């Protein structure tokens, strides 16, 4: 008789065969479990594909975006030496001056601030200025012609051939501008463009003191290959002259970069949907393994090793995960075609959508990793199922202490989430903030759901009716899914509500500033000589003079005796042009936070200036530091006398640098005037009059700006909602899958109740009560998270107060609860409709 | 004759709610290869627990269990699984057929685990012996309780075990079906020459074994027709 240890050799192929057999009759259900991650993967694949295609299109269309091989631009004037150099560059040259100015439509009498582009030369060399009629873009430079953006043409009901007044000159509208090179839909509606010939600019008399002009020089090269090298070599010289260089290459990078944030947001929203799905997968697999307990124990009795039992289920999860990943990737590849539609107003290039295989590959990999990782805690427990379970009627709990491998898996999950987040984020701080907030939300929801179960069990009054007691009891019975559902419903509610609230905060910040006594019209570029005239015109319209301040442009020459060249870490401080003012008293929006405010000084006294404290921080300056300002050629030494806190959300002119009265009165300056117009009609009349009498004065109608912002925000809001939709639907799928997961248990219960004489109505009522409380609690918990998160965001990021909008919040809450109840009750009905006998047989 | 199962000073103590519960107290016996044994006793006396220990499903708190000359307590769970697959067969009160496998596949599993050859033919032959050849492609839910237990008999004998454990094999069956299953069990056993250990309440069933061990409160109270000295 043999009494040595038998050798057992299990072929890997048998494990596959067994996995296949074991999954029989469960495949549809497994697929449903895994379907919770399909949408998350789809969202990510769509975002990745979009990113890929966008980058490809940017690369392909960068020449058209730039319009030239080299673009040099400066907001400062052009020095003689620089002009000499500009005249020798390239094989073909164009020049453009861009500035804000008013346009006045003679026929309708409307006027509006626009982005004026005075152009000379054959720019763009690649792509085209698109206009209707087509030829207009080619010929407008031949005379006093203008190309006017289509949004303006629409707004003022203007036609080609109409006349517009720009500055002191009348122009003939030669064509409607449909697309300027590199302009996005949003850009065009916020700052509509008007092209005029550069040679007419002088006669418009628009260029006055303080006008902010962007000088652009476009160059075409017969051989553009050496340009980037040239730019690199000239870098310091260009910087000294205040010039920025743009090439096709740099434009590619820059455009790609500006979309990184958008892509980051899209990817993170997709990731949140995926995480929600993971919660669903994890818990569904848990229930699945629970149901398999007896079969696993039997196999173990028959001599299956624990490792092999584990592998059988790992194989199942692997293939189901693969299927989910393939489905997700396919769906995502489809959805990517929607993204350009959603984002069309923000895109500078035309998107040619095609399948991105790297994105599909990423999606597949992600789907697999995620489904296995989140199934692993349950899969690992398979190893610990004792064969004893086959002979014991009452199943033993898996033995006592936690498997150390489970901890490893949890660690892996944390690492995975952090690593993935880091791929989307710029910095580790952002990564940690994001992962931490998700973790905190998770933990809070877990605690809340435990609390719910505890409270229901403790506080459930015995006197309440049977239906209520049973409904409540369902929330904490063994194998309940209260925890899982609270987490998934709560998290998706929290996510969606936070997005909704943040959108609201942004909106209220904008609308707040347009309150009843706040100015709603700003006029700037007012020359010294126009000051009195404009004042009296305003008064003649019975409008209040609300805030009139001088503005002087200057640059920092030295900080504590150091010039820009010696202060390399602080270049920006010297580079940017500063708009400063002088005043003898503080305004209501300003508060001194350090030092002493000096309102007025006499000649030859030390000039104590006041800085906005955030700005002081930015340029690394403290109290009593010495700053030498270059005020258009004149050097003025100053000492930082005080720091101010400025409430920027107040609608008024605010300045980073404030001088005391008595220094800058004679410096070249322009003025800003604010007023409040009572109606759109008065606004139009007043603007018309201002443009006629003071053509160089720019008027901003804040109501129009607000309307545009509103439009912009609702467009952004649409993108946000589109992405949040993924989480919402995922949360819903998780709900359905978990309701169906607990179906077996519910079937037994409902049969038991029915045999004891409960009517179908009563059973439905019990379930409705259960889901109502579950939904209400989970959604409530999510709302609380969202409100506290939004409050924190409002306070610390947006510097605003946050009050959740009562009615929309309530509506949101109610619809989530309703959705939960309907889903729960509907799936219970399908159970009730089955004949009890059939159920008994499938139960064995 | 050689003994296939040796139980020496075996005790099983459960810790429950901080108290020690002695379920088996210093059990000793030895079973000759090829014999048939019934273990009887009142509910809760520790029969199932004892069976689990003998079959290597669980570890004793103290004492040694020697199966086919191999001391089980020295082995880890996977090694004991290999022992079960090689030497042990099981019949359960609630059949424990794998619900997602057909009758034939259920019978094949122990052989597949062993990596044997000609599995299918052998399994069909066994199904034929239990009279279910025509139901080989049916799933357990499509079979009656008696049929399921017959499939599980075929499964238990499929790997030609040295020793077969049955825990209340007729517990879930009516008298008539029980009779059929018992007859089948003993017939198959005779053919295969397997050692058979049956835990049962059924005195009629117990009477058909060569030896009968009675336990009560975790100790052996009688051991009739003991075949060892
Ligand atoms: N895991 C456990 N923890 C604590 N006590 C246990 C455990 N398993 C079994 N017992 C106890 O051990 C005792 C013997 O159980 P066992 O199942 O062996 O009895 P049995 O003789 O098979 O009874 P029956 O004829 O009813 O099947 C019982 O009192 C039972 O409550
Ligand atoms: Mg028992």
PDB file of N, CA and C in Angstrom, chain A residues 510-576:
ATOM      1  N   UNK A 510     -19.848  86.294 -10.650  1.00  0.00           N
ATOM      2  CA  UNK A 510     -19.969  87.220 -11.766  1.00  0.00           C
ATOM      3  C   UNK A 510     -21.173  88.125 -11.589  1.00  0.00           C
ATOM      4  N   UNK A 511     -22.302  87.531 -11.213  1.00  0.00           N
ATOM      5  CA  UNK A 511     -23.518  88.335 -11.124  1.00  0.00           C
ATOM      6  C   UNK A 511     -23.513  89.240  -9.902  1.00  0.00           C
ATOM      7  N   UNK A 512     -22.813  88.786  -8.856  1.00  0.00           N
ATOM      8  CA  UNK A 512     -22.724  89.596  -7.646  1.00  0.00           C
ATOM      9  C   UNK A 512     -22.230  90.996  -7.969  1.00  0.00           C
ATOM     10  N   UNK A 513     -21.206  91.026  -8.814  1.00  0.00           N
ATOM     11  CA  UNK A 513     -20.575  92.303  -9.092  1.00  0.00           C
ATOM     12  C   UNK A 513     -21.475  93.212  -9.920  1.00  0.00           C
ATOM     13  N   UNK A 514     -22.603  92.668 -10.392  1.00  0.00           N
ATOM     14  CA  UNK A 514     -23.461  93.534 -11.186  1.00  0.00           C
ATOM     15  C   UNK A 514     -24.658  93.994 -10.359  1.00  0.00           C
ATOM     16  N   UNK A 515     -24.501  93.980  -9.042  1.00  0.00           N
ATOM     17  CA  UNK A 515     -25.584  94.378  -8.144  1.00  0.00           C
ATOM     18  C   UNK A 515     -26.093  95.787  -8.423  1.00  0.00           C
ATOM     19  N   UNK A 516     -27.208  96.144  -7.770  1.00  0.00           N
ATOM     20  CA  UNK A 516     -27.977  97.327  -8.154  1.00  0.00           C
ATOM     21  C   UNK A 516     -27.200  98.633  -8.103  1.00  0.00           C
ATOM     22  N   UNK A 517     -26.349  98.797  -7.087  1.00  0.00           N
ATOM     23  CA  UNK A 517     -25.679 100.093  -6.989  1.00  0.00           C
ATOM     24  C   UNK A 517     -24.270 100.063  -7.550  1.00  0.00           C
ATOM     25  N   UNK A 518     -23.967  98.981  -8.230  1.00  0.00           N
ATOM     26  CA  UNK A 518     -22.634  98.836  -8.780  1.00  0.00           C
ATOM     27  C   UNK A 518     -22.602  99.434 -10.181  1.00  0.00           C
ATOM     28  N   UNK A 519     -21.449  99.941 -10.552  1.00  0.00           N
ATOM     29  CA  UNK A 519     -21.324 100.443 -11.917  1.00  0.00           C
ATOM     30  C   UNK A 519     -21.490  99.309 -12.929  1.00  0.00           C
ATOM     31  N   UNK A 520     -22.033  99.620 -14.093  1.00  0.00           N
ATOM     32  CA  UNK A 520     -22.134  98.595 -15.114  1.00  0.00           C
ATOM     33  C   UNK A 520     -21.593  99.062 -16.465  1.00  0.00           C
ATOM     34  N   UNK A 521     -20.896 100.199 -16.419  1.00  0.00           N
ATOM     35  CA  UNK A 521     -20.249 100.628 -17.652  1.00  0.00           C
ATOM     36  C   UNK A 521     -18.902 101.252 -17.320  1.00  0.00           C
ATOM     37  N   UNK A 522     -17.888 100.828 -18.059  1.00  0.00           N
ATOM     38  CA  UNK A 522     -16.541 101.339 -17.824  1.00  0.00           C
ATOM     39  C   UNK A 522     -16.042 101.999 -19.093  1.00  0.00           C
ATOM     40  N   UNK A 523     -15.502 103.206 -18.920  1.00  0.00           N
ATOM     41  CA  UNK A 523     -14.888 103.867 -20.078  1.00  0.00           C
ATOM     42  C   UNK A 523     -13.420 104.063 -19.762  1.00  0.00           C
ATOM     43  N   UNK A 524     -12.569 103.695 -20.687  1.00  0.00           N
ATOM     44  CA  UNK A 524     -11.155 103.946 -20.429  1.00  0.00           C
ATOM     45  C   UNK A 524     -10.475 104.534 -21.646  1.00  0.00           C
ATOM     46  N   UNK A 525      -9.186 104.765 -21.518  1.00  0.00           N
ATOM     47  CA  UNK A 525      -8.422 105.485 -22.547  1.00  0.00           C
ATOM     48  C   UNK A 525      -8.870 106.937 -22.672  1.00  0.00           C
ATOM     49  N   UNK A 526      -9.418 107.493 -21.589  1.00  0.00           N
ATOM     50  CA  UNK A 526      -9.842 108.906 -21.636  1.00  0.00           C
ATOM     51  C   UNK A 526      -8.605 109.786 -21.468  1.00  0.00           C
ATOM     52  N   UNK A 527      -8.371 110.664 -22.419  1.00  0.00           N
ATOM     53  CA  UNK A 527      -7.194 111.543 -22.351  1.00  0.00           C
ATOM     54  C   UNK A 527      -7.464 112.699 -21.381  1.00  0.00           C
ATOM     55  N   UNK A 528      -6.374 113.307 -20.910  1.00  0.00           N
ATOM     56  CA  UNK A 528      -6.508 114.453 -20.006  1.00  0.00           C
ATOM     57  C   UNK A 528      -7.468 115.494 -20.568  1.00  0.00           C
ATOM     58  N   UNK A 529      -7.329 115.739 -21.884  1.00  0.00           N
ATOM     59  CA  UNK A 529      -8.128 116.802 -22.504  1.00  0.00           C
ATOM     60  C   UNK A 529      -9.587 116.410 -22.653  1.00  0.00           C
ATOM     61  N   UNK A 530      -9.873 115.136 -22.564  1.00  0.00           N
ATOM     62  CA  UNK A 530     -11.257 114.688 -22.780  1.00  0.00           C
ATOM     63  C   UNK A 530     -12.031 114.542 -21.476  1.00  0.00           C
ATOM     64  N   UNK A 531     -11.266 114.641 -20.361  1.00  0.00           N
ATOM     65  CA  UNK A 531     -11.839 114.376 -19.046  1.00  0.00           C
ATOM     66  C   UNK A 531     -13.099 115.189 -18.787  1.00  0.00           C
ATOM     67  N   UNK A 532     -12.938 116.516 -18.907  1.00  0.00           N
ATOM     68  CA  UNK A 532     -14.063 117.401 -18.584  1.00  0.00           C
ATOM     69  C   UNK A 532     -15.249 117.126 -19.490  1.00  0.00           C
ATOM     70  N   UNK A 533     -14.925 117.018 -20.798  1.00  0.00           N
ATOM     71  CA  UNK A 533     -15.987 116.823 -21.793  1.00  0.00           C
ATOM     72  C   UNK A 533     -16.801 115.569 -21.513  1.00  0.00           C
ATOM     73  N   UNK A 534     -16.127 114.519 -21.186  1.00  0.00           N
ATOM     74  CA  UNK A 534     -16.835 113.255 -20.956  1.00  0.00           C
ATOM     75  C   UNK A 534     -17.663 113.325 -19.681  1.00  0.00           C
ATOM     76  N   UNK A 535     -17.086 113.999 -18.668  1.00  0.00           N
ATOM     77  CA  UNK A 535     -17.839 114.196 -17.423  1.00  0.00           C
ATOM     78  C   UNK A 535     -19.168 114.871 -17.712  1.00  0.00           C
ATOM     79  N   UNK A 536     -19.102 115.946 -18.489  1.00  0.00           N
ATOM     80  CA  UNK A 536     -20.346 116.692 -18.697  1.00  0.00           C
ATOM     81  C   UNK A 536     -21.309 115.919 -19.597  1.00  0.00           C
ATOM     82  N   UNK A 537     -20.758 115.144 -20.536  1.00  0.00           N
ATOM     83  CA  UNK A 537     -21.642 114.318 -21.356  1.00  0.00           C
ATOM     84  C   UNK A 537     -22.375 113.305 -20.482  1.00  0.00           C
ATOM     85  N   UNK A 538     -21.624 112.709 -19.545  1.00  0.00           N
ATOM     86  CA  UNK A 538     -22.220 111.726 -18.645  1.00  0.00           C
ATOM     87  C   UNK A 538     -23.334 112.373 -17.831  1.00  0.00           C
ATOM     88  N   UNK A 539     -23.001 113.573 -17.304  1.00  0.00           N
ATOM     89  CA  UNK A 539     -24.009 114.275 -16.485  1.00  0.00           C
ATOM     90  C   UNK A 539     -25.231 114.630 -17.316  1.00  0.00           C
ATOM     91  N   UNK A 540     -24.984 115.002 -18.592  1.00  0.00           N
ATOM     92  CA  UNK A 540     -26.092 115.365 -19.467  1.00  0.00           C
ATOM     93  C   UNK A 540     -27.051 114.187 -19.658  1.00  0.00           C
ATOM     94  N   UNK A 541     -26.521 112.971 -19.586  1.00  0.00           N
ATOM     95  CA  UNK A 541     -27.369 111.785 -19.686  1.00  0.00           C
ATOM     96  C   UNK A 541     -27.956 111.414 -18.329  1.00  0.00           C
ATOM     97  N   UNK A 542     -27.713 112.262 -17.318  1.00  0.00           N
ATOM     98  CA  UNK A 542     -28.171 112.021 -15.941  1.00  0.00           C
ATOM     99  C   UNK A 542     -27.604 110.730 -15.374  1.00  0.00           C
ATOM    100  N   UNK A 543     -26.366 110.445 -15.769  1.00  0.00           N
ATOM    101  CA  UNK A 543     -25.720 109.245 -15.247  1.00  0.00           C
ATOM    102  C   UNK A 543     -24.720 109.653 -14.175  1.00  0.00           C
ATOM    103  N   UNK A 544     -24.535 108.824 -13.155  1.00  0.00           N
ATOM    104  CA  UNK A 544     -23.619 109.170 -12.064  1.00  0.00           C
ATOM    105  C   UNK A 544     -22.150 108.965 -12.471  1.00  0.00           C
ATOM    106  N   UNK A 545     -21.273 109.837 -11.934  1.00  0.00           N
ATOM    107  CA  UNK A 545     -19.833 109.622 -12.107  1.00  0.00           C
ATOM    108  C   UNK A 545     -19.398 108.778 -10.915  1.00  0.00           C
ATOM    109  N   UNK A 546     -19.146 107.515 -11.136  1.00  0.00           N
ATOM    110  CA  UNK A 546     -18.987 106.640  -9.972  1.00  0.00           C
ATOM    111  C   UNK A 546     -17.560 106.407  -9.517  1.00  0.00           C
ATOM    112  N   UNK A 547     -16.655 106.496 -10.385  1.00  0.00           N
ATOM    113  CA  UNK A 547     -15.292 106.165  -9.991  1.00  0.00           C
ATOM    114  C   UNK A 547     -14.429 106.646 -11.139  1.00  0.00           C
ATOM    115  N   UNK A 548     -13.676 107.759 -10.892  1.00  0.00           N
ATOM    116  CA  UNK A 548     -12.843 108.219 -11.994  1.00  0.00           C
ATOM    117  C   UNK A 548     -11.401 108.259 -11.537  1.00  0.00           C
ATOM    118  N   UNK A 549     -10.568 107.476 -12.153  1.00  0.00           N
ATOM    119  CA  UNK A 549      -9.182 107.399 -11.687  1.00  0.00           C
ATOM    120  C   UNK A 549      -8.223 107.546 -12.859  1.00  0.00           C
ATOM    121  N   UNK A 550      -7.063 108.119 -12.538  1.00  0.00           N
ATOM    122  CA  UNK A 550      -6.010 108.205 -13.550  1.00  0.00           C
ATOM    123  C   UNK A 550      -5.247 106.889 -13.638  1.00  0.00           C
ATOM    124  N   UNK A 551      -4.745 106.582 -14.809  1.00  0.00           N
ATOM    125  CA  UNK A 551      -3.933 105.385 -14.988  1.00  0.00           C
ATOM    126  C   UNK A 551      -2.621 105.767 -15.666  1.00  0.00           C
ATOM    127  N   UNK A 552      -1.528 105.328 -15.070  1.00  0.00           N
ATOM    128  CA  UNK A 552      -0.213 105.637 -15.634  1.00  0.00           C
ATOM    129  C   UNK A 552       0.505 104.317 -15.875  1.00  0.00           C
ATOM    130  N   UNK A 553       1.028 104.138 -17.070  1.00  0.00           N
ATOM    131  CA  UNK A 553       1.764 102.908 -17.317  1.00  0.00           C
ATOM    132  C   UNK A 553       3.241 103.117 -16.997  1.00  0.00           C
ATOM    133  N   UNK A 554       3.861 102.121 -16.414  1.00  0.00           N
ATOM    134  CA  UNK A 554       5.265 102.218 -16.021  1.00  0.00           C
ATOM    135  C   UNK A 554       5.849 100.818 -15.929  1.00  0.00           C
ATOM    136  N   UNK A 555       7.159 100.776 -15.746  1.00  0.00           N
ATOM    137  CA  UNK A 555       7.801  99.487 -15.533  1.00  0.00           C
ATOM    138  C   UNK A 555       8.717  99.598 -14.332  1.00  0.00           C
ATOM    139  N   UNK A 556       9.045  98.476 -13.749  1.00  0.00           N
ATOM    140  CA  UNK A 556      10.011  98.488 -12.653  1.00  0.00           C
ATOM    141  C   UNK A 556      11.405  98.456 -13.256  1.00  0.00           C
ATOM    142  N   UNK A 557      12.242  99.385 -12.817  1.00  0.00           N
ATOM    143  CA  UNK A 557      13.600  99.433 -13.342  1.00  0.00           C
ATOM    144  C   UNK A 557      14.551  98.685 -12.387  1.00  0.00           C
ATOM    145  N   UNK A 558      14.404  98.997 -11.089  1.00  0.00           N
ATOM    146  CA  UNK A 558      15.280  98.360 -10.102  1.00  0.00           C
ATOM    147  C   UNK A 558      14.482  98.016  -8.853  1.00  0.00           C
ATOM    148  N   UNK A 559      14.853  96.912  -8.214  1.00  0.00           N
ATOM    149  CA  UNK A 559      14.311  96.612  -6.888  1.00  0.00           C
ATOM    150  C   UNK A 559      15.499  96.545  -5.943  1.00  0.00           C
ATOM    151  N   UNK A 560      15.480  97.396  -4.939  1.00  0.00           N
ATOM    152  CA  UNK A 560      16.609  97.487  -3.995  1.00  0.00           C
ATOM    153  C   UNK A 560      17.943  97.615  -4.723  1.00  0.00           C
ATOM    154  N   UNK A 561      17.946  98.423  -5.755  1.00  0.00           N
ATOM    155  CA  UNK A 561      19.198  98.674  -6.477  1.00  0.00           C
ATOM    156  C   UNK A 561      19.572  97.625  -7.496  1.00  0.00           C
ATOM    157  N   UNK A 562      18.787  96.548  -7.587  1.00  0.00           N
ATOM    158  CA  UNK A 562      19.138  95.497  -8.545  1.00  0.00           C
ATOM    159  C   UNK A 562      18.340  95.652  -9.828  1.00  0.00           C
ATOM    160  N   UNK A 563      19.035  95.557 -10.944  1.00  0.00           N
ATOM    161  CA  UNK A 563      18.357  95.595 -12.235  1.00  0.00           C
ATOM    162  C   UNK A 563      17.908  94.176 -12.608  1.00  0.00           C
ATOM    163  N   UNK A 564      17.092  94.107 -13.657  1.00  0.00           N
ATOM    164  CA  UNK A 564      16.565  92.801 -14.083  1.00  0.00           C
ATOM    165  C   UNK A 564      17.677  91.785 -14.303  1.00  0.00           C
ATOM    166  N   UNK A 565      18.779  92.261 -14.924  1.00  0.00           N
ATOM    167  CA  UNK A 565      19.854  91.327 -15.272  1.00  0.00           C
ATOM    168  C   UNK A 565      20.492  90.715 -14.030  1.00  0.00           C
ATOM    169  N   UNK A 566      20.417  91.452 -12.894  1.00  0.00           N
ATOM    170  CA  UNK A 566      21.056  90.949 -11.678  1.00  0.00           C
ATOM    171  C   UNK A 566      20.078  90.153 -10.810  1.00  0.00           C
ATOM    172  N   UNK A 567      18.826  90.216 -11.170  1.00  0.00           N
ATOM    173  CA  UNK A 567      17.797  89.611 -10.312  1.00  0.00           C
ATOM    174  C   UNK A 567      17.090  88.507 -11.106  1.00  0.00           C
ATOM    175  N   UNK A 568      17.860  87.487 -11.468  1.00  0.00           N
ATOM    176  CA  UNK A 568      17.382  86.520 -12.457  1.00  0.00           C
ATOM    177  C   UNK A 568      16.154  85.714 -12.013  1.00  0.00           C
ATOM    178  N   UNK A 569      15.978  85.567 -10.703  1.00  0.00           N
ATOM    179  CA  UNK A 569      14.855  84.755 -10.238  1.00  0.00           C
ATOM    180  C   UNK A 569      13.525  85.489 -10.303  1.00  0.00           C
ATOM    181  N   UNK A 570      13.604  86.757 -10.645  1.00  0.00           N
ATOM    182  CA  UNK A 570      12.427  87.603 -10.482  1.00  0.00           C
ATOM    183  C   UNK A 570      12.131  88.364 -11.766  1.00  0.00           C
ATOM    184  N   UNK A 571      12.377  87.700 -12.912  1.00  0.00           N
ATOM    185  CA  UNK A 571      12.318  88.414 -14.190  1.00  0.00           C
ATOM    186  C   UNK A 571      10.972  89.042 -14.475  1.00  0.00           C
ATOM    187  N   UNK A 572       9.928  88.309 -14.111  1.00  0.00           N
ATOM    188  CA  UNK A 572       8.591  88.784 -14.482  1.00  0.00           C
ATOM    189  C   UNK A 572       8.311  90.157 -13.884  1.00  0.00           C
ATOM    190  N   UNK A 573       8.865  90.375 -12.696  1.00  0.00           N
ATOM    191  CA  UNK A 573       8.625  91.651 -12.031  1.00  0.00           C
ATOM    192  C   UNK A 573       9.069  92.813 -12.922  1.00  0.00           C
ATOM    193  N   UNK A 574      10.136  92.622 -13.674  1.00  0.00           N
ATOM    194  CA  UNK A 574      10.670  93.713 -14.490  1.00  0.00           C
ATOM    195  C   UNK A 574      10.049  93.764 -15.874  1.00  0.00           C
ATOM    196  N   UNK A 575       9.572  92.623 -16.300  1.00  0.00           N
ATOM    197  CA  UNK A 575       9.142  92.520 -17.688  1.00  0.00           C
ATOM    198  C   UNK A 575       7.802  93.171 -17.938  1.00  0.00           C
ATOM    199  N   UNK A 576       6.869  92.883 -17.028  1.00  0.00           N
ATOM    200  CA  UNK A 576       5.495  93.294 -17.305  1.00  0.00           C
ATOM    201  C   UNK A 576       5.292  94.790 -17.118  1.00  0.00           C
TER     202      UNK A 576
END
